Structure formats: C-alpha cells, structure tokens
XYZ file of C-alpha atoms in Angstrom:
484
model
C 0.000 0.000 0.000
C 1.131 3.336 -0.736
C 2.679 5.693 2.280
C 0.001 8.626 1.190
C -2.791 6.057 1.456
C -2.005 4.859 4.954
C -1.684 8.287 6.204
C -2.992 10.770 4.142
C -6.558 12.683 6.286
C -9.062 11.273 3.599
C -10.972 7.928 2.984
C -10.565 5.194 3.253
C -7.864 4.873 5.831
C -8.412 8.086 7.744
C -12.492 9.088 7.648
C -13.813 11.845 8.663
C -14.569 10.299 12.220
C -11.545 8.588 13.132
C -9.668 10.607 15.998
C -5.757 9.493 15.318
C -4.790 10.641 18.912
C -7.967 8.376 20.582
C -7.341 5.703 18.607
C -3.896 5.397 19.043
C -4.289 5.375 23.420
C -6.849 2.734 23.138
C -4.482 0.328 21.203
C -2.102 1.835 23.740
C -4.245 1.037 26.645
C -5.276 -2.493 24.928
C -2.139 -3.987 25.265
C -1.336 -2.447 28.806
C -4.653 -4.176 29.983
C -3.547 -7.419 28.115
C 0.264 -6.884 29.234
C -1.596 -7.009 32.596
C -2.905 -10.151 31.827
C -0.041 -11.460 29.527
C 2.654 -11.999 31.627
C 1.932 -10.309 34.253
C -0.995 -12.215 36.178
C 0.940 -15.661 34.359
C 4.105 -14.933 35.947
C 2.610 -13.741 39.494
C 0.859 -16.898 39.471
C 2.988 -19.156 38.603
C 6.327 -17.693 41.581
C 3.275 -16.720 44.689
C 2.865 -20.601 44.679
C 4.083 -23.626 45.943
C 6.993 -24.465 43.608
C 4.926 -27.989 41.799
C 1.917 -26.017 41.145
C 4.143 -23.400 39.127
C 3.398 -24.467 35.566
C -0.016 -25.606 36.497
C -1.323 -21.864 37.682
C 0.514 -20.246 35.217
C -0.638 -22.285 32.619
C -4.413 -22.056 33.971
C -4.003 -17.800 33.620
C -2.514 -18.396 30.000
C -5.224 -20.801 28.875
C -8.170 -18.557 29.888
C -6.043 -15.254 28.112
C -6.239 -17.119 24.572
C -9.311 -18.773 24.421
C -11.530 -16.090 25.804
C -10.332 -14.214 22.934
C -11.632 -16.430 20.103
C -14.978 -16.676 22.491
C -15.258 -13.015 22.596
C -14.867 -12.274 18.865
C -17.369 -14.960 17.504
C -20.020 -13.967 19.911
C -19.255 -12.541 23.516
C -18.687 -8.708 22.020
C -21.963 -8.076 20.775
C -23.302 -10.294 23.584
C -22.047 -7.115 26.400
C -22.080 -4.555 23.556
C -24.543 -5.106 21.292
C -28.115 -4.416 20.388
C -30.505 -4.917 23.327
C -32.023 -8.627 24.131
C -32.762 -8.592 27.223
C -32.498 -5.618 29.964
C -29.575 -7.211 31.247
C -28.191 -8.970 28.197
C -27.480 -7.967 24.298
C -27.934 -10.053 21.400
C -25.229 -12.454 20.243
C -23.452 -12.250 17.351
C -19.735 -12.411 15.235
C -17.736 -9.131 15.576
C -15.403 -10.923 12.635
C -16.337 -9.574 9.798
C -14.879 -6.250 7.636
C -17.772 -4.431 7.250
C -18.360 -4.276 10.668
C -15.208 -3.745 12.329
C -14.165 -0.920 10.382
C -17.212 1.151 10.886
C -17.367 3.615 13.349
C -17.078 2.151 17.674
C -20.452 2.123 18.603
C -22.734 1.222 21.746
C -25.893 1.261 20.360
C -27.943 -0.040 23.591
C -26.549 3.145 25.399
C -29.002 5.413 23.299
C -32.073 5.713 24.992
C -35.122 8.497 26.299
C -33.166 10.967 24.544
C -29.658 9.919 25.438
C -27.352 9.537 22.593
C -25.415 6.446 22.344
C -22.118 5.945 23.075
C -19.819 6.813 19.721
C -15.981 6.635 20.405
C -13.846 8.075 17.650
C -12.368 4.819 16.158
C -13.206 1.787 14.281
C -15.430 -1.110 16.216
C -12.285 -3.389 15.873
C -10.304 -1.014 18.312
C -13.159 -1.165 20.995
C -13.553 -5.335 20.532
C -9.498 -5.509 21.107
C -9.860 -3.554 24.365
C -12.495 -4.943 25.481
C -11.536 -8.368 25.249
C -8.842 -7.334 27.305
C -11.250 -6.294 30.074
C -13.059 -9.496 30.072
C -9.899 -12.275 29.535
C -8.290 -10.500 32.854
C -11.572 -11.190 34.870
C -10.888 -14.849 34.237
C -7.569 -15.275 35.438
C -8.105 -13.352 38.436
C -11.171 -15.650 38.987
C -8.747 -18.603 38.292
C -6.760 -16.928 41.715
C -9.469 -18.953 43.677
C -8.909 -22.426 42.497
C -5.056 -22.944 41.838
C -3.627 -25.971 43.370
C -6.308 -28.452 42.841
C -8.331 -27.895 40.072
C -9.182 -30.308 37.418
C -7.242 -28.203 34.126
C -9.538 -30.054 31.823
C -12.971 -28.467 33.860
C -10.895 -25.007 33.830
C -11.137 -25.574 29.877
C -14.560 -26.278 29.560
C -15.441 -23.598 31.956
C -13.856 -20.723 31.200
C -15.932 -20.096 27.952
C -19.498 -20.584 29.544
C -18.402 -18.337 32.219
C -17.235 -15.473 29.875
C -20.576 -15.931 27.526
C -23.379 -16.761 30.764
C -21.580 -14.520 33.370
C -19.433 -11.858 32.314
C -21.652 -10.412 29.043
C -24.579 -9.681 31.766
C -22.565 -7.857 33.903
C -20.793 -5.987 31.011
C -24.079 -5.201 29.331
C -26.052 -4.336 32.541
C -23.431 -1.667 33.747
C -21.776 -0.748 30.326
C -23.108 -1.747 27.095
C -26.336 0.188 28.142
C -28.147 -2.582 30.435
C -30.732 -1.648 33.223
C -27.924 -0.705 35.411
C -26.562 1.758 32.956
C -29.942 2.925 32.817
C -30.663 3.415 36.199
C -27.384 5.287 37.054
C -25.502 2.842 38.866
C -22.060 3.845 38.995
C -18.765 1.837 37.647
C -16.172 3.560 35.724
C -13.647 0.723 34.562
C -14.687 -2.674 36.232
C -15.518 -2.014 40.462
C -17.969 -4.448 39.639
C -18.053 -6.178 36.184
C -14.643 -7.044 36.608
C -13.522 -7.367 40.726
C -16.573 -7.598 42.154
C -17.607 -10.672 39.471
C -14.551 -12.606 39.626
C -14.184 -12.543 43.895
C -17.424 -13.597 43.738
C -17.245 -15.967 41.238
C -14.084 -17.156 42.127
C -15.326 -17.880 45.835
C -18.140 -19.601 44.496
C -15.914 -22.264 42.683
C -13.205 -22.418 45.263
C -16.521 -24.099 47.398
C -17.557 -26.267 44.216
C -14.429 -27.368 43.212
C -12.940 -28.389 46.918
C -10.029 -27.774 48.885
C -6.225 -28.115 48.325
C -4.358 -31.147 50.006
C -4.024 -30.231 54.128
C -0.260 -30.401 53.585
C -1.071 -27.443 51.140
C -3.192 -25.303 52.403
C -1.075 -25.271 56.388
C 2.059 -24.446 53.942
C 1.849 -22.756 50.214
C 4.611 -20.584 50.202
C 5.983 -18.711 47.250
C 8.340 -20.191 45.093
C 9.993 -17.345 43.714
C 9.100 -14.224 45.162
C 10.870 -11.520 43.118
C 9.266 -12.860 40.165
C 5.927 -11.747 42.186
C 6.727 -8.556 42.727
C 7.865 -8.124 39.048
C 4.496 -10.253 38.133
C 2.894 -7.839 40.714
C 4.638 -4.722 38.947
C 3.251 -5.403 35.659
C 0.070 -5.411 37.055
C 0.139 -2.044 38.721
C 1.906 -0.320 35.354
C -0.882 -1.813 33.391
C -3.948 -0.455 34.883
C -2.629 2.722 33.096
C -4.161 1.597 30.183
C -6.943 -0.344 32.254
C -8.762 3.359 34.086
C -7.250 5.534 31.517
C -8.739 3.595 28.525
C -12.201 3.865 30.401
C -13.523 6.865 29.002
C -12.861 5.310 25.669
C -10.821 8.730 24.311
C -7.380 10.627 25.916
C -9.139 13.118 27.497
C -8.534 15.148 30.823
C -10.828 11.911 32.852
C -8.474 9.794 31.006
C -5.350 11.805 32.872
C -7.189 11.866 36.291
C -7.814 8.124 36.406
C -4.529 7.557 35.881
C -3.213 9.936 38.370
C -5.889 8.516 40.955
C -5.295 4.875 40.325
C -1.620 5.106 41.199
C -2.133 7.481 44.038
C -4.858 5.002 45.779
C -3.073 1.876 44.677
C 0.673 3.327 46.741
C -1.598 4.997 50.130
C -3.182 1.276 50.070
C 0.124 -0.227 50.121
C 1.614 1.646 52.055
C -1.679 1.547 54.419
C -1.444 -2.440 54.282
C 2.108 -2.634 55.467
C 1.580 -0.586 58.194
C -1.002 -2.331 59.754
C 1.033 -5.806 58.985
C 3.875 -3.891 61.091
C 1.538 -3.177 63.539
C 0.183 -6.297 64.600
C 2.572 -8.890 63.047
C 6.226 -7.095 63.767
C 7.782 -6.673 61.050
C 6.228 -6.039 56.810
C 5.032 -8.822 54.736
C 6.188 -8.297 51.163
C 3.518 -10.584 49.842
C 1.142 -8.400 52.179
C 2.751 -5.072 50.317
C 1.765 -7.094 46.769
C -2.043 -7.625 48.393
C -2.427 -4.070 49.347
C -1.251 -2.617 45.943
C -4.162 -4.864 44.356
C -6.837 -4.029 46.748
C -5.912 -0.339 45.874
C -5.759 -0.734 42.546
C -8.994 -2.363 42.679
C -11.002 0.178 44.651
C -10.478 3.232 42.545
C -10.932 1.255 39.570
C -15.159 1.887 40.182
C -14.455 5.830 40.614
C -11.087 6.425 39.123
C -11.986 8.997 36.499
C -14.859 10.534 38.764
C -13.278 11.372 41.876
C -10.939 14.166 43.012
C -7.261 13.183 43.636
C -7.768 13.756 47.464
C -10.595 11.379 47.745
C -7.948 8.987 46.339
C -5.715 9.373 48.945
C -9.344 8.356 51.319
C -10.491 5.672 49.440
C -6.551 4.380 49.323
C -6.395 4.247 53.244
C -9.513 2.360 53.197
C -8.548 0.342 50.661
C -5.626 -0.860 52.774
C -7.379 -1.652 55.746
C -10.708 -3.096 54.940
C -9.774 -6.019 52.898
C -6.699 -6.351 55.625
C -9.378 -6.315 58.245
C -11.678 -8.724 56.318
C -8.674 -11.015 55.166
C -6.813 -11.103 58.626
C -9.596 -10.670 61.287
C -12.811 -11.355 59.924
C -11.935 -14.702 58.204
C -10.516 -16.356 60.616
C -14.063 -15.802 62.797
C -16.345 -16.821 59.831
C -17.083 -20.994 59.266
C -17.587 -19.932 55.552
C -14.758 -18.107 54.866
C -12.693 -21.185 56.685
C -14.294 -24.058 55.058
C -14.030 -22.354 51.831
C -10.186 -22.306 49.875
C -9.845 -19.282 47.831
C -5.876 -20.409 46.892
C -5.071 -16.262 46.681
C -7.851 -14.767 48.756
C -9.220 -12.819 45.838
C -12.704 -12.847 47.381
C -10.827 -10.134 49.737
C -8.653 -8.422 47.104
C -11.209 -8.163 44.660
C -14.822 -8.939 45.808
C -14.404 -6.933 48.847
C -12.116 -4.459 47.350
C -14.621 -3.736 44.237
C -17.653 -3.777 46.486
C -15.370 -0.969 49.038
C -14.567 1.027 45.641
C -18.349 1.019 44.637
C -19.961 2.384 48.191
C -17.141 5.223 47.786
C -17.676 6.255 44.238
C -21.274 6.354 45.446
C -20.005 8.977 48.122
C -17.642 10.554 46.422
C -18.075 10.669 42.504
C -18.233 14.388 41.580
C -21.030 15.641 39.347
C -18.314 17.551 37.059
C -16.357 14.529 36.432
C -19.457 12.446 36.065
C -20.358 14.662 33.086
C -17.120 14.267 31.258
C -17.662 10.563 31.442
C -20.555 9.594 31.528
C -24.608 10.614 29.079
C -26.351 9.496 32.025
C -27.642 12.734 33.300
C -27.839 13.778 37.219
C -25.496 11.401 38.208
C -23.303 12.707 41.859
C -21.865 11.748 44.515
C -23.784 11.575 48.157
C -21.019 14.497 49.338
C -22.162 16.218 46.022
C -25.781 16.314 46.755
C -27.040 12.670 45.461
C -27.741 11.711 48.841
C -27.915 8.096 49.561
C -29.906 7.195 47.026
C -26.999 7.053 44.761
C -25.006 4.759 47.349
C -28.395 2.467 47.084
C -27.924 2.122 43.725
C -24.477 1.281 44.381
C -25.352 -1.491 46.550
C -28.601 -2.586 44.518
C -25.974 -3.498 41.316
C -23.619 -5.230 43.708
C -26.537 -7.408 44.865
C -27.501 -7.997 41.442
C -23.574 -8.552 40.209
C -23.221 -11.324 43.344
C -26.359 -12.858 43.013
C -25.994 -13.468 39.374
C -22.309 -14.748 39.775
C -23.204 -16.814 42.703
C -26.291 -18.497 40.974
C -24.493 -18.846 36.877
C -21.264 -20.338 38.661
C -22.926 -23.141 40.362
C -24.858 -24.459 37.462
C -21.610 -24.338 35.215
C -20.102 -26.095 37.604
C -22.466 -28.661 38.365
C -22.872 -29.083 34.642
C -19.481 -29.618 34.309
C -18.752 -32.031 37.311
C -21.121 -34.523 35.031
C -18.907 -35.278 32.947
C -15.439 -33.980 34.084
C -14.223 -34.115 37.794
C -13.332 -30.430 38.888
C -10.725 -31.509 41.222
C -7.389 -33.433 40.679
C -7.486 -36.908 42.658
C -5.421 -36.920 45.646
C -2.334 -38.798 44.365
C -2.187 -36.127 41.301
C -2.204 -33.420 43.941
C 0.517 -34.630 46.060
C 2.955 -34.852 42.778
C 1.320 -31.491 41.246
C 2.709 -30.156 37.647
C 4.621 -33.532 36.646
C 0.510 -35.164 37.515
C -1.030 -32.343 35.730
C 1.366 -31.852 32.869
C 4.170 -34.095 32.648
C 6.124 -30.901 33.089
C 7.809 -28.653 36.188
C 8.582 -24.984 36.337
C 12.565 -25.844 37.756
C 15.096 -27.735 36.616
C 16.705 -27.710 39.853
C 17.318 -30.804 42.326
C 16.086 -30.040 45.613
C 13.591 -30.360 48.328
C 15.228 -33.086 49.920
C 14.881 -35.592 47.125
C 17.387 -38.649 46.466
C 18.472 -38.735 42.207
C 16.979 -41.745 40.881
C 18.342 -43.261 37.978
C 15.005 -45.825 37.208
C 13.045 -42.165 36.848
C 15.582 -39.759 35.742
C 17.248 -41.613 33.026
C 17.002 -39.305 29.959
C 18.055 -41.520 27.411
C 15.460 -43.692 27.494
C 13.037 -40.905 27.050
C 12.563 -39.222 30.221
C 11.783 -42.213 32.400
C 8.400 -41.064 33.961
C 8.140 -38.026 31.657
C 6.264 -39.445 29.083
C 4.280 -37.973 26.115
C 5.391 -34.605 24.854
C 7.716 -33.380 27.666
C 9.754 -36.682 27.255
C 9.645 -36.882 23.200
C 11.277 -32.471 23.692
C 14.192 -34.096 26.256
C 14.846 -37.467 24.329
C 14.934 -34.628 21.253
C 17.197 -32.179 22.480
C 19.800 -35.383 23.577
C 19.665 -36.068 20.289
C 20.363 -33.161 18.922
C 23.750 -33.247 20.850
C 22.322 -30.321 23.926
C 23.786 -31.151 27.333
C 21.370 -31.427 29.958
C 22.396 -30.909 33.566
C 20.426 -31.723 36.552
C-alpha cells in the first residue's frame, strides 16, 4: 500500500470520524490491559505458589487469556455490547467480519429516552481488542481462587461458559447500556463487572471445586518471590491503560484516572504494610503485593470521577478493609474457613470492588461524572445525590453477586457430570509432573534422592512421558547437554 494512502486525512484509511490521537491510546491502553494479563498475572501466578503447582497456575491464567479471545470475537462482544435482548443482556453475534469492524465504535444499547449512544472516535475493531482485554483479565483473576487443585480439563470447559453466561450480563447491565446503565448505577472501569464478578465468582468455585491437600493449604509458600513482585509490577503499570482507557478517548478523565489509580493503589500499600507492622512485627512483602491490588482495585469503580484527594481516602480504606476482612474477619467466619480461595481474591477483589463502589457512590463528583458519563444527574452523596446514589451502588452489587453466585454453580455442576473439577489426591501430592508431565525448575532439591530408574534421559525421560519426554529425548539427540 502506498505511504500517502495509509496516512494521508481522507478515505478510506483516515475518515472523517476517526480521531488518530484516541485511537492510538486505546491500542495503547489495549495492550497495557492485556500486558496485565499477559505476563503479568501468568508470571505472578505461577512464583506466589508452591513451587509444583508453578506451571499448572501459570498455565491455567494463559489458557483462559487465549481462548476467551476467540470466544469473545465470535459472539461474547456483541453479547455485552450489542443491540438490546434482554435488559440485562445484548444479542449475540460475530464481531469478525470487515464491514463491521471498520465502521465507526459504537454502543448502540446506550441510546435511549433521549440519550445519545455511546460513539468513540475509532473503528469497532479497536473497541472489541480492548475490550476483550477487560473481560480475559476477569478470568484469570477468577482462576486466583482455584489454583492448586483444580481439574485443568474443567478449567477448559469452563472458562468459555463463564465469559458468555456470566461476564456479558454484567458488562451489558453496567456498560453496554443494560438496566444498570440505565438506572445510574455507577462503575467507571470494572468495580464491579470485573472485581466484584470474579471474587465472587471465584469464591463460588473455590466451594464447588474443593479444597487443596491439608499439607497445602497449612504451607503454600511462594516459590519465587521476586518474580511476584515483578508479576505484581506489571500489574500495577498496566492499569494505566486499564482506568485511563475507560472513558474510551485521551481526554482530561483519562489523565485523572490515571493519576488517581496510582495514588490510591501506593496509600493502600503503604496503608497495608503498616497495619502488617503493627500487629505482626515486622512487613510482609507478599502483604505489600495484596495491598497494591486491593488499591488498585477500589479506585478502579471511581477512578476517572473522583478528586485526587478522595484517592488518597479511598486508598487508606482500601488498605485496611480487605486487611481487616482477610486477617480478622476470616478467621471468625465458618464460611470463609471451610471455603479455599488459593489467593484470597474474594478479599482483594470482591471486597475491594464492592469498598470502591460504596465510595464512588459517596464521592463521585457531578463535574467529572459529566465528562464521562450521558447518564444525566449522576453525583456523589457528598455532592448532593444523597444516599440514594449509594443504594444504587449497593442494589448493582446485589444484582452482580447474586448473578455470579447463581451462573457459577450451574456451570459447575454441569461440568462435574462429565469432568471431575478436582485433581485426585495422588495427582495433587505430585502437582505439575501429575497435571502436565512438566515442572517450572530444573533444579534438584527439596530433599529428594536422584533416581536413575526415573531420571534416566536416554530412554526418554523415564516417567516423563508424552510430549515433555519426546522435547528431552529430542534435544539429547540433537547433541544439547542437559544438567540436573
């Protein structure tokens, strides 16, 4: 194609709609959502646990990534973003083909009693990419609640009816232009239709699934925890491009949600460590990595609509609620006992979003709210919406955990009738070599004696059969050393 074609400010390339400067943060913001995602959340999981469930959790985050992609494209989008079904659901269908992707972004459930719909300045196949991105992360945090024990073959049949019978309602009810959306309940990048879904979610098949072995669940601890907090630090660069890609265009809410998010996500920290000083002696690193995602998490509902001060409030609380819930409260509630959630994310998420939803409720300003948002007469309860707007606020949440709760079971149960969801016990004691016929390390260790009868590479791996064995008994033949 020629160089003038490409660029040149005329049709086809460049019509009259097409903002260059929008379109070029949302691809920006795409891939910091998905770098988020891909490695980040795959290399956090697979160093914050035990060393032989390494390749098993990262593996479970990777898997949901790629295949909620191909789900999303040949009928999810349309499903959250789409023409109105149902009041809480939009009608399926393929967001593949080049007449529609190259049209103009639109939202066309948003338009309603005199409300224009939602139009961003770019082509419908920049809006599908990011929000893909959206809806692929809230599966692997959801898989945060069953690592360690879960059946990987039930993780592959479930993470596509979750995305299509879970996630599209509560994308469509709050965003694509659902009864929520309608009714002015408040959630500017994912409080709820993200956090909120996947604790919830994620708690729900934690109880479904089972528990971890005993030996596990006394002692699961990180195998590598630098690579967390690099895993960790991906994740907090990347919700950059996670609040400031909300407003759908690099605008001044776009520059304030970023601002915010970082400013909540470091007080929460910061406010985490302190209380783990506090009452335990000394800081907990893996405590610092919690409180950076419950902060991160919390302004995500409000992070374009609040003023950079409340961020600094809703940070503090942030850091202590979901401590409180995760460190006092849990250990007094049966349910939260008997239940495993392998990386607490019912605290770091469910209760986080929840927190972050009550406080945009409070402290949403009306100015903001009109920058971002056609809904009019939206505020704050500090801005004069009294507490009818926090009602709303915890009327969605009710309907977001309800429908999560409810959707998750009978997936589940469907599931479990033809696929066990957990690993038998002997696979769980072994862990990745069970699962996969693969481990993360290399390395001799843990006590172990070298045993020639199972180690014995030339004869194909001994007990690493199937594809792992046939790469080894490869690479010997291709003349590479291996050293154990």
């Amino acid at each position: 194609m020629a160089a003038g074609g490409a660029y040149a400010a005329s049709l086809p390339a460049v019509p009259e709609w097409l903002n260059k400067g929008d379109n070029a943060w949302q691809l920006t913001a795409s891939t910091l959502v998905g770098i988020q995602s891909m490695p980040g959340l795959v290399v956090l999981y697979g160093s914050i646990v035990k060393k032989k469930w390494a390749v098993n959790s990262a593996f479970m985050a990777l898997y949901a990534y790629a295949s909620s992609l191909l789900v999303w494209v040949v009928v999810g989008f349309r499903m959250a973003f789409g023409e109105q079904l149902l009041p809480f659901w939009g009608k399926a269908g393929v967001a593949l083909t080049q007449s529609y992707l190259v049209e103009r972004a639109s939202l066309p459930a948003t338009e309603h009693d005199g409300i224009p719909r939602t139009q961003p300045f770019y082509p419908e196949a920049t809006l599908v990419l990011f929000q893909f991105e959206f809806a692929a992360i809230t599966l692997v945090l959801l898989a945060g609640s069953v690592l360690g024990r879960m059946n990987i073959k039930a993780w592959m049949a479930f993470t596509p009816l979750w995305l299509l019978l879970s996630y599209t309602v509560g994308a469509f009810s709050l965003w694509g232009g659902g009864f929520l959306y309608r009714w002015g309940v408040i959630d500017y990048s994912g409080g709820y239709v993200i956090h909120l879904s996947s604790g919830i979610a994620g708690f729900t098949a934690a109880y479904w699934v089972g528990p971890r072995l005993k030996s596990d669940r006394e002692r699961f601890s990180p195998n590598n925890i630098l690579l967390m907090i690099a895993g960790g630090g991906l994740l907090w660069m990347g919700w950059a491009g996670f609040n400031g890609g909300a407003p759908y265009a690099a605008n001044i809410a776009a520059s304030v949600a970023v601002l915010n998010t970082n400013l909540c996500a470091a007080t929460s920290l910061l406010m985490w460590t302190c209380l783990d000083v506090i009452f335990f002696g000394k800081p907990s690193v893996i405590g610092a990595v919690q409180g950076m995602m419950t902060g991160l998490v919390c302004i995500t509902p409000g992070a374009g609509l609040v003023q950079t001060w409340a961020a600094v409030i809703m940070g503090i609380f942030a850091g202590s609620v979901p401590w409180f819930s995760m460190m006092i409260l849990h250990k007094k509630s049966a349910l939260l006992m008997k239940v495993d959630d392998t990386l607490a994310v019912f605290h770091t998420h469910a209760v986080a979003g929840l927190l972050g939803g009550i406080l945009t409720g409070l402290l949403a300003t009306p100015e903001l709210l009109s920058l971002e948002s056609s809904v009019p007469g939206l505020r704050g309860a500090f801005y004069g919406g009294g507490i009818n707007q926090v009602g709303k606020q915890l009327a969605g949440a009710a309907f977001v955990v309800a429908w999560n709760v409810v959707v998750t079971t009978l997936i589940l149960l469907g599931i479990g009738l033809f696929i066990p969801l957990r690993m038998p016990d002997e696979q769980l004691i072994i862990g990745d070599d069970a699962a996969h016929g693969e481990e993360a390390y290399a390395l001799w260790g843990d006590g172990e004696k070298f045993d020639a009868t199972r180690h014995d590479l030339s004869r194909g791996g001994g007990e690493r059969d199937g594809p792992a064995g046939e790469r080894l008994s490869a690479m010997g033949a291709r003349g590479v050393t291996i050293q154990l």
